[in-house]
Amino acid sequence: MDGDGAATTGPAAAAAEEPMAASKRIALIAHDNRKGDLLDWALYNRGTLARHSLYATGTTGGLVAEALRLPVHRFLSGPLGGDQQVGAWLAEGRLDIVIFFWDPLEAQPHDVDVKALLRVAVVHDRPIACNRATADFLLSSPLLEVPYSPLRASLASGADHG
Protein backbone atom coordinates (compact mmCIF):
# COMPACT_ATOMS: atom_id res chain seq x y z
CA MET A 1 0.00 0.00 0.00
CA ASP A 2 1.11 3.53 -0.59
CA GLY A 3 1.06 6.35 1.98
CA ASP A 4 -2.66 6.99 1.40
CA GLY A 5 -3.58 3.35 2.09
CA ALA A 6 -4.32 2.59 -1.57
CA ALA A 7 -3.27 -0.78 -2.95
CA THR A 8 -0.41 -0.40 -5.39
CA THR A 9 0.41 -4.04 -6.05
CA GLY A 10 -1.39 -7.34 -6.42
CA PRO A 11 -4.06 -8.62 -8.80
CA ALA A 12 -6.62 -5.91 -8.03
CA ALA A 13 -4.16 -3.09 -8.73
CA ALA A 14 -2.92 -4.77 -11.92
CA ALA A 15 -6.44 -5.43 -13.19
CA ALA A 16 -7.53 -1.85 -12.54
CA GLU A 17 -4.70 -0.57 -14.73
CA GLU A 18 -5.32 -2.90 -17.68
CA PRO A 19 -7.30 -1.49 -20.60
CA MET A 20 -10.72 -2.89 -21.39
CA ALA A 21 -10.48 -5.53 -24.12
CA ALA A 22 -12.49 -5.32 -27.34
CA SER A 23 -14.92 -7.86 -25.84
CA LYS A 24 -16.39 -6.17 -22.79
CA ARG A 25 -17.54 -7.65 -19.50
CA ILE A 26 -21.05 -6.23 -19.03
CA ALA A 27 -23.06 -6.39 -15.81
CA LEU A 28 -26.86 -6.30 -16.08
CA ILE A 29 -28.96 -5.31 -13.06
CA ALA A 30 -32.64 -4.42 -12.77
CA HIS A 31 -34.95 -3.70 -9.88
CA ASP A 32 -38.21 -5.65 -9.85
CA ASN A 33 -40.28 -2.89 -11.51
CA ARG A 34 -37.65 -2.54 -14.26
CA LYS A 35 -36.86 -6.19 -15.09
CA GLY A 36 -39.32 -6.18 -18.03
CA ASP A 37 -37.68 -3.04 -19.44
CA LEU A 38 -34.22 -4.58 -19.14
CA LEU A 39 -35.34 -7.83 -20.78
CA ASP A 40 -36.95 -5.93 -23.69
CA TRP A 41 -33.74 -3.92 -24.13
CA ALA A 42 -31.53 -7.02 -23.89
CA LEU A 43 -33.63 -8.94 -26.44
CA TYR A 44 -33.45 -6.00 -28.85
CA ASN A 45 -29.66 -5.88 -28.38
CA ARG A 46 -29.03 -9.65 -28.25
CA GLY A 47 -26.70 -9.63 -31.26
CA THR A 48 -24.43 -7.03 -29.69
CA LEU A 49 -24.58 -8.56 -26.20
CA ALA A 50 -23.67 -11.99 -27.61
CA ARG A 51 -20.22 -10.65 -28.54
CA HIS A 52 -19.45 -9.80 -24.91
CA SER A 53 -19.33 -11.56 -21.53
CA LEU A 54 -22.49 -11.08 -19.51
CA TYR A 55 -22.85 -10.88 -15.73
CA ALA A 56 -25.98 -10.17 -13.71
CA THR A 57 -27.41 -10.14 -10.24
CA GLY A 58 -29.73 -12.90 -9.01
CA THR A 59 -33.12 -13.15 -10.66
CA THR A 60 -32.15 -10.75 -13.44
CA GLY A 61 -29.35 -13.10 -14.49
CA GLY A 62 -31.69 -16.07 -14.72
CA LEU A 63 -34.24 -14.11 -16.75
CA VAL A 64 -31.59 -12.74 -19.13
CA ALA A 65 -29.93 -16.14 -19.64
CA GLU A 66 -33.28 -17.77 -20.39
CA ALA A 67 -34.56 -15.02 -22.70
CA LEU A 68 -31.32 -14.51 -24.65
CA ARG A 69 -30.13 -18.14 -24.53
CA LEU A 70 -26.66 -16.85 -23.64
CA PRO A 71 -24.36 -17.70 -20.74
CA VAL A 72 -24.63 -15.25 -17.85
CA HIS A 73 -22.42 -15.31 -14.75
CA ARG A 74 -24.79 -14.78 -11.84
CA PHE A 75 -24.01 -12.86 -8.67
CA LEU A 76 -26.24 -12.92 -5.60
CA SER A 77 -29.55 -11.07 -5.67
CA GLY A 78 -29.05 -7.31 -5.19
CA PRO A 79 -30.55 -7.10 -1.69
CA LEU A 80 -28.53 -10.16 -0.63
CA GLY A 81 -25.17 -8.64 -1.62
CA GLY A 82 -25.18 -8.85 -5.43
CA ASP A 83 -24.87 -5.08 -5.90
CA GLN A 84 -21.87 -5.14 -3.56
CA GLN A 85 -20.33 -8.01 -5.54
CA VAL A 86 -20.71 -6.05 -8.79
CA GLY A 87 -19.16 -3.00 -7.11
CA ALA A 88 -16.20 -5.05 -5.88
CA TRP A 89 -15.62 -6.51 -9.35
CA LEU A 90 -15.78 -3.00 -10.85
CA ALA A 91 -13.23 -1.73 -8.34
CA GLU A 92 -10.94 -4.68 -9.12
CA GLY A 93 -11.18 -4.07 -12.88
CA ARG A 94 -13.05 -7.37 -13.48
CA LEU A 95 -16.11 -5.67 -15.07
CA ASP A 96 -16.13 -2.99 -17.74
CA ILE A 97 -19.70 -1.72 -18.09
CA VAL A 98 -22.84 -1.71 -15.94
CA ILE A 99 -26.38 -1.54 -17.29
CA PHE A 100 -28.47 -0.86 -14.18
CA PHE A 101 -32.18 -0.24 -14.69
CA TRP A 102 -33.00 0.91 -11.16
CA ASP A 103 -36.31 2.22 -9.92
CA PRO A 104 -35.87 5.80 -8.70
CA LEU A 105 -39.53 6.05 -7.63
CA GLU A 106 -39.54 3.21 -5.11
CA ALA A 107 -37.41 2.92 -2.00
CA GLN A 108 -35.29 -0.23 -1.96
CA PRO A 109 -34.25 -2.06 1.21
CA HIS A 110 -30.68 -1.92 -0.09
CA ASP A 111 -30.61 1.75 -1.24
CA VAL A 112 -27.22 2.16 0.44
CA ASP A 113 -25.79 -0.64 -1.74
CA VAL A 114 -27.28 0.95 -4.87
CA LYS A 115 -25.67 4.30 -4.06
CA ALA A 116 -22.36 2.56 -3.31
CA LEU A 117 -22.43 0.78 -6.69
CA LEU A 118 -23.09 4.05 -8.52
CA ARG A 119 -20.23 5.69 -6.59
CA VAL A 120 -17.77 2.87 -7.43
CA ALA A 121 -18.59 3.15 -11.15
CA VAL A 122 -17.91 6.89 -11.10
CA VAL A 123 -14.76 6.64 -8.96
CA HIS A 124 -13.27 3.97 -11.24
CA ASP A 125 -14.38 5.71 -14.46
CA ARG A 126 -16.55 2.81 -15.65
CA PRO A 127 -19.56 3.45 -17.90
CA ILE A 128 -22.90 2.93 -16.18
CA ALA A 129 -26.30 3.27 -17.85
CA CYS A 130 -29.34 3.69 -15.63
CA ASN A 131 -32.01 3.99 -18.33
CA ARG A 132 -32.72 2.65 -21.81
CA ALA A 133 -31.61 5.77 -23.67
CA THR A 134 -28.18 5.78 -22.02
CA ALA A 135 -27.86 2.00 -22.49
CA ASP A 136 -28.69 2.43 -26.21
CA PHE A 137 -26.05 5.14 -26.60
CA LEU A 138 -23.49 3.02 -24.74
CA LEU A 139 -24.10 -0.11 -26.83
CA SER A 140 -24.03 1.84 -30.09
CA SER A 141 -20.75 3.60 -29.26
CA PRO A 142 -17.81 2.72 -31.55
CA LEU A 143 -15.74 2.36 -28.34
CA LEU A 144 -17.73 -0.73 -27.34
CA GLU A 145 -15.96 -2.97 -29.86
CA VAL A 146 -12.36 -1.79 -29.40
CA PRO A 147 -9.86 -1.86 -26.53
CA TYR A 148 -10.32 1.15 -24.28
CA SER A 149 -8.30 2.61 -21.42
CA PRO A 150 -10.41 4.66 -19.00
CA LEU A 151 -8.71 7.66 -17.47
CA ARG A 152 -7.72 7.07 -13.91
CA ALA A 153 -10.10 9.33 -12.02
CA SER A 154 -8.47 11.57 -9.43
CA LEU A 155 -11.00 10.16 -6.95
CA ALA A 156 -9.67 6.63 -7.49
CA SER A 157 -6.13 7.75 -6.72
CA GLY A 158 -7.14 8.83 -3.21
CA ALA A 159 -6.94 12.55 -3.91
CA ASP A 160 -8.46 14.77 -1.23
CA HIS A 161 -11.87 15.94 -2.35
CA GLY A 162 -12.54 18.41 0.49
PDB file of C-alpha atoms in Angstrom:
ATOM      1  CA  MET A   1       0.000   0.000   0.000  1.00  0.00           C
ATOM      2  CA  ASP A   2       1.109   3.529  -0.591  1.00  0.00           C
ATOM      3  CA  GLY A   3       1.057   6.351   1.980  1.00  0.00           C
ATOM      4  CA  ASP A   4      -2.664   6.989   1.396  1.00  0.00           C
ATOM      5  CA  GLY A   5      -3.577   3.350   2.091  1.00  0.00           C
ATOM      6  CA  ALA A   6      -4.325   2.587  -1.570  1.00  0.00           C
ATOM      7  CA  ALA A   7      -3.274  -0.778  -2.954  1.00  0.00           C
ATOM      8  CA  THR A   8      -0.406  -0.397  -5.390  1.00  0.00           C
ATOM      9  CA  THR A   9       0.412  -4.044  -6.049  1.00  0.00           C
ATOM     10  CA  GLY A  10      -1.393  -7.339  -6.424  1.00  0.00           C
ATOM     11  CA  PRO A  11      -4.059  -8.624  -8.802  1.00  0.00           C
ATOM     12  CA  ALA A  12      -6.621  -5.913  -8.034  1.00  0.00           C
ATOM     13  CA  ALA A  13      -4.161  -3.094  -8.732  1.00  0.00           C
ATOM     14  CA  ALA A  14      -2.920  -4.767 -11.917  1.00  0.00           C
ATOM     15  CA  ALA A  15      -6.442  -5.430 -13.189  1.00  0.00           C
ATOM     16  CA  ALA A  16      -7.534  -1.849 -12.542  1.00  0.00           C
ATOM     17  CA  GLU A  17      -4.697  -0.565 -14.725  1.00  0.00           C
ATOM     18  CA  GLU A  18      -5.323  -2.898 -17.685  1.00  0.00           C
ATOM     19  CA  PRO A  19      -7.300  -1.492 -20.603  1.00  0.00           C
ATOM     20  CA  MET A  20     -10.718  -2.887 -21.394  1.00  0.00           C
ATOM     21  CA  ALA A  21     -10.482  -5.529 -24.121  1.00  0.00           C
ATOM     22  CA  ALA A  22     -12.494  -5.321 -27.344  1.00  0.00           C
ATOM     23  CA  SER A  23     -14.919  -7.861 -25.840  1.00  0.00           C
ATOM     24  CA  LYS A  24     -16.387  -6.167 -22.790  1.00  0.00           C
ATOM     25  CA  ARG A  25     -17.544  -7.648 -19.495  1.00  0.00           C
ATOM     26  CA  ILE A  26     -21.051  -6.231 -19.034  1.00  0.00           C
ATOM     27  CA  ALA A  27     -23.063  -6.393 -15.805  1.00  0.00           C
ATOM     28  CA  LEU A  28     -26.861  -6.303 -16.082  1.00  0.00           C
ATOM     29  CA  ILE A  29     -28.956  -5.310 -13.064  1.00  0.00           C
ATOM     30  CA  ALA A  30     -32.640  -4.424 -12.773  1.00  0.00           C
ATOM     31  CA  HIS A  31     -34.949  -3.701  -9.884  1.00  0.00           C
ATOM     32  CA  ASP A  32     -38.209  -5.649  -9.852  1.00  0.00           C
ATOM     33  CA  ASN A  33     -40.280  -2.893 -11.508  1.00  0.00           C
ATOM     34  CA  ARG A  34     -37.649  -2.536 -14.263  1.00  0.00           C
ATOM     35  CA  LYS A  35     -36.865  -6.187 -15.093  1.00  0.00           C
ATOM     36  CA  GLY A  36     -39.318  -6.180 -18.026  1.00  0.00           C
ATOM     37  CA  ASP A  37     -37.680  -3.035 -19.441  1.00  0.00           C
ATOM     38  CA  LEU A  38     -34.216  -4.579 -19.143  1.00  0.00           C
ATOM     39  CA  LEU A  39     -35.344  -7.830 -20.785  1.00  0.00           C
ATOM     40  CA  ASP A  40     -36.947  -5.928 -23.691  1.00  0.00           C
ATOM     41  CA  TRP A  41     -33.742  -3.925 -24.134  1.00  0.00           C
ATOM     42  CA  ALA A  42     -31.533  -7.024 -23.888  1.00  0.00           C
ATOM     43  CA  LEU A  43     -33.631  -8.941 -26.445  1.00  0.00           C
ATOM     44  CA  TYR A  44     -33.446  -5.998 -28.848  1.00  0.00           C
ATOM     45  CA  ASN A  45     -29.656  -5.881 -28.384  1.00  0.00           C
ATOM     46  CA  ARG A  46     -29.035  -9.648 -28.249  1.00  0.00           C
ATOM     47  CA  GLY A  47     -26.700  -9.628 -31.255  1.00  0.00           C
ATOM     48  CA  THR A  48     -24.429  -7.034 -29.687  1.00  0.00           C
ATOM     49  CA  LEU A  49     -24.579  -8.555 -26.200  1.00  0.00           C
ATOM     50  CA  ALA A  50     -23.673 -11.992 -27.606  1.00  0.00           C
ATOM     51  CA  ARG A  51     -20.219 -10.648 -28.543  1.00  0.00           C
ATOM     52  CA  HIS A  52     -19.454  -9.797 -24.913  1.00  0.00           C
ATOM     53  CA  SER A  53     -19.334 -11.560 -21.535  1.00  0.00           C
ATOM     54  CA  LEU A  54     -22.493 -11.081 -19.506  1.00  0.00           C
ATOM     55  CA  TYR A  55     -22.853 -10.885 -15.733  1.00  0.00           C
ATOM     56  CA  ALA A  56     -25.977 -10.170 -13.711  1.00  0.00           C
ATOM     57  CA  THR A  57     -27.413 -10.136 -10.245  1.00  0.00           C
ATOM     58  CA  GLY A  58     -29.729 -12.903  -9.011  1.00  0.00           C
ATOM     59  CA  THR A  59     -33.116 -13.151 -10.664  1.00  0.00           C
ATOM     60  CA  THR A  60     -32.152 -10.747 -13.440  1.00  0.00           C
ATOM     61  CA  GLY A  61     -29.352 -13.102 -14.485  1.00  0.00           C
ATOM     62  CA  GLY A  62     -31.687 -16.067 -14.724  1.00  0.00           C
ATOM     63  CA  LEU A  63     -34.237 -14.110 -16.746  1.00  0.00           C
ATOM     64  CA  VAL A  64     -31.592 -12.738 -19.130  1.00  0.00           C
ATOM     65  CA  ALA A  65     -29.928 -16.137 -19.637  1.00  0.00           C
ATOM     66  CA  GLU A  66     -33.275 -17.770 -20.393  1.00  0.00           C
ATOM     67  CA  ALA A  67     -34.560 -15.018 -22.697  1.00  0.00           C
ATOM     68  CA  LEU A  68     -31.318 -14.515 -24.649  1.00  0.00           C
ATOM     69  CA  ARG A  69     -30.126 -18.144 -24.529  1.00  0.00           C
ATOM     70  CA  LEU A  70     -26.661 -16.849 -23.643  1.00  0.00           C
ATOM     71  CA  PRO A  71     -24.360 -17.698 -20.735  1.00  0.00           C
ATOM     72  CA  VAL A  72     -24.631 -15.247 -17.847  1.00  0.00           C
ATOM     73  CA  HIS A  73     -22.416 -15.312 -14.754  1.00  0.00           C
ATOM     74  CA  ARG A  74     -24.794 -14.777 -11.842  1.00  0.00           C
ATOM     75  CA  PHE A  75     -24.011 -12.860  -8.670  1.00  0.00           C
ATOM     76  CA  LEU A  76     -26.243 -12.925  -5.596  1.00  0.00           C
ATOM     77  CA  SER A  77     -29.546 -11.068  -5.665  1.00  0.00           C
ATOM     78  CA  GLY A  78     -29.049  -7.315  -5.191  1.00  0.00           C
ATOM     79  CA  PRO A  79     -30.550  -7.099  -1.685  1.00  0.00           C
ATOM     80  CA  LEU A  80     -28.526 -10.157  -0.627  1.00  0.00           C
ATOM     81  CA  GLY A  81     -25.169  -8.640  -1.619  1.00  0.00           C
ATOM     82  CA  GLY A  82     -25.184  -8.846  -5.431  1.00  0.00           C
ATOM     83  CA  ASP A  83     -24.871  -5.075  -5.896  1.00  0.00           C
ATOM     84  CA  GLN A  84     -21.870  -5.141  -3.565  1.00  0.00           C
ATOM     85  CA  GLN A  85     -20.334  -8.012  -5.543  1.00  0.00           C
ATOM     86  CA  VAL A  86     -20.709  -6.052  -8.787  1.00  0.00           C
ATOM     87  CA  GLY A  87     -19.158  -3.000  -7.111  1.00  0.00           C
ATOM     88  CA  ALA A  88     -16.204  -5.048  -5.882  1.00  0.00           C
ATOM     89  CA  TRP A  89     -15.615  -6.511  -9.345  1.00  0.00           C
ATOM     90  CA  LEU A  90     -15.779  -2.996 -10.849  1.00  0.00           C
ATOM     91  CA  ALA A  91     -13.227  -1.726  -8.336  1.00  0.00           C
ATOM     92  CA  GLU A  92     -10.939  -4.679  -9.125  1.00  0.00           C
ATOM     93  CA  GLY A  93     -11.184  -4.065 -12.882  1.00  0.00           C
ATOM     94  CA  ARG A  94     -13.053  -7.367 -13.480  1.00  0.00           C
ATOM     95  CA  LEU A  95     -16.111  -5.666 -15.066  1.00  0.00           C
ATOM     96  CA  ASP A  96     -16.128  -2.986 -17.741  1.00  0.00           C
ATOM     97  CA  ILE A  97     -19.705  -1.719 -18.088  1.00  0.00           C
ATOM     98  CA  VAL A  98     -22.837  -1.710 -15.945  1.00  0.00           C
ATOM     99  CA  ILE A  99     -26.380  -1.535 -17.289  1.00  0.00           C
ATOM    100  CA  PHE A 100     -28.473  -0.857 -14.184  1.00  0.00           C
ATOM    101  CA  PHE A 101     -32.182  -0.237 -14.693  1.00  0.00           C
ATOM    102  CA  TRP A 102     -32.999   0.911 -11.162  1.00  0.00           C
ATOM    103  CA  ASP A 103     -36.305   2.216  -9.922  1.00  0.00           C
ATOM    104  CA  PRO A 104     -35.867   5.801  -8.696  1.00  0.00           C
ATOM    105  CA  LEU A 105     -39.527   6.054  -7.630  1.00  0.00           C
ATOM    106  CA  GLU A 106     -39.543   3.209  -5.114  1.00  0.00           C
ATOM    107  CA  ALA A 107     -37.409   2.916  -2.000  1.00  0.00           C
ATOM    108  CA  GLN A 108     -35.285  -0.229  -1.963  1.00  0.00           C
ATOM    109  CA  PRO A 109     -34.254  -2.063   1.208  1.00  0.00           C
ATOM    110  CA  HIS A 110     -30.682  -1.920  -0.088  1.00  0.00           C
ATOM    111  CA  ASP A 111     -30.605   1.746  -1.241  1.00  0.00           C
ATOM    112  CA  VAL A 112     -27.216   2.156   0.444  1.00  0.00           C
ATOM    113  CA  ASP A 113     -25.785  -0.643  -1.741  1.00  0.00           C
ATOM    114  CA  VAL A 114     -27.283   0.950  -4.872  1.00  0.00           C
ATOM    115  CA  LYS A 115     -25.666   4.300  -4.061  1.00  0.00           C
ATOM    116  CA  ALA A 116     -22.359   2.563  -3.313  1.00  0.00           C
ATOM    117  CA  LEU A 117     -22.433   0.781  -6.691  1.00  0.00           C
ATOM    118  CA  LEU A 118     -23.086   4.054  -8.525  1.00  0.00           C
ATOM    119  CA  ARG A 119     -20.228   5.686  -6.587  1.00  0.00           C
ATOM    120  CA  VAL A 120     -17.768   2.872  -7.429  1.00  0.00           C
ATOM    121  CA  ALA A 121     -18.592   3.146 -11.146  1.00  0.00           C
ATOM    122  CA  VAL A 122     -17.906   6.890 -11.100  1.00  0.00           C
ATOM    123  CA  VAL A 123     -14.762   6.644  -8.958  1.00  0.00           C
ATOM    124  CA  HIS A 124     -13.267   3.972 -11.243  1.00  0.00           C
ATOM    125  CA  ASP A 125     -14.378   5.709 -14.457  1.00  0.00           C
ATOM    126  CA  ARG A 126     -16.546   2.814 -15.655  1.00  0.00           C
ATOM    127  CA  PRO A 127     -19.556   3.447 -17.899  1.00  0.00           C
ATOM    128  CA  ILE A 128     -22.897   2.930 -16.178  1.00  0.00           C
ATOM    129  CA  ALA A 129     -26.299   3.275 -17.847  1.00  0.00           C
ATOM    130  CA  CYS A 130     -29.343   3.688 -15.635  1.00  0.00           C
ATOM    131  CA  ASN A 131     -32.009   3.992 -18.328  1.00  0.00           C
ATOM    132  CA  ARG A 132     -32.717   2.654 -21.806  1.00  0.00           C
ATOM    133  CA  ALA A 133     -31.610   5.768 -23.674  1.00  0.00           C
ATOM    134  CA  THR A 134     -28.183   5.775 -22.022  1.00  0.00           C
ATOM    135  CA  ALA A 135     -27.861   2.002 -22.490  1.00  0.00           C
ATOM    136  CA  ASP A 136     -28.688   2.425 -26.206  1.00  0.00           C
ATOM    137  CA  PHE A 137     -26.046   5.137 -26.604  1.00  0.00           C
ATOM    138  CA  LEU A 138     -23.493   3.021 -24.744  1.00  0.00           C
ATOM    139  CA  LEU A 139     -24.097  -0.111 -26.827  1.00  0.00           C
ATOM    140  CA  SER A 140     -24.033   1.843 -30.087  1.00  0.00           C
ATOM    141  CA  SER A 141     -20.746   3.599 -29.264  1.00  0.00           C
ATOM    142  CA  PRO A 142     -17.811   2.717 -31.545  1.00  0.00           C
ATOM    143  CA  LEU A 143     -15.743   2.362 -28.340  1.00  0.00           C
ATOM    144  CA  LEU A 144     -17.728  -0.732 -27.345  1.00  0.00           C
ATOM    145  CA  GLU A 145     -15.963  -2.973 -29.857  1.00  0.00           C
ATOM    146  CA  VAL A 146     -12.357  -1.793 -29.396  1.00  0.00           C
ATOM    147  CA  PRO A 147      -9.857  -1.861 -26.528  1.00  0.00           C
ATOM    148  CA  TYR A 148     -10.316   1.155 -24.277  1.00  0.00           C
ATOM    149  CA  SER A 149      -8.297   2.611 -21.416  1.00  0.00           C
ATOM    150  CA  PRO A 150     -10.405   4.657 -18.998  1.00  0.00           C
ATOM    151  CA  LEU A 151      -8.714   7.662 -17.472  1.00  0.00           C
ATOM    152  CA  ARG A 152      -7.720   7.067 -13.914  1.00  0.00           C
ATOM    153  CA  ALA A 153     -10.100   9.326 -12.019  1.00  0.00           C
ATOM    154  CA  SER A 154      -8.471  11.574  -9.433  1.00  0.00           C
ATOM    155  CA  LEU A 155     -10.999  10.162  -6.948  1.00  0.00           C
ATOM    156  CA  ALA A 156      -9.669   6.630  -7.489  1.00  0.00           C
ATOM    157  CA  SER A 157      -6.130   7.753  -6.719  1.00  0.00           C
ATOM    158  CA  GLY A 158      -7.140   8.828  -3.211  1.00  0.00           C
ATOM    159  CA  ALA A 159      -6.944  12.554  -3.910  1.00  0.00           C
ATOM    160  CA  ASP A 160      -8.458  14.775  -1.230  1.00  0.00           C
ATOM    161  CA  HIS A 161     -11.872  15.936  -2.351  1.00  0.00           C
ATOM    162  CA  GLY A 162     -12.539  18.408   0.486  1.00  0.00           C
TER     163      GLY A 162
END
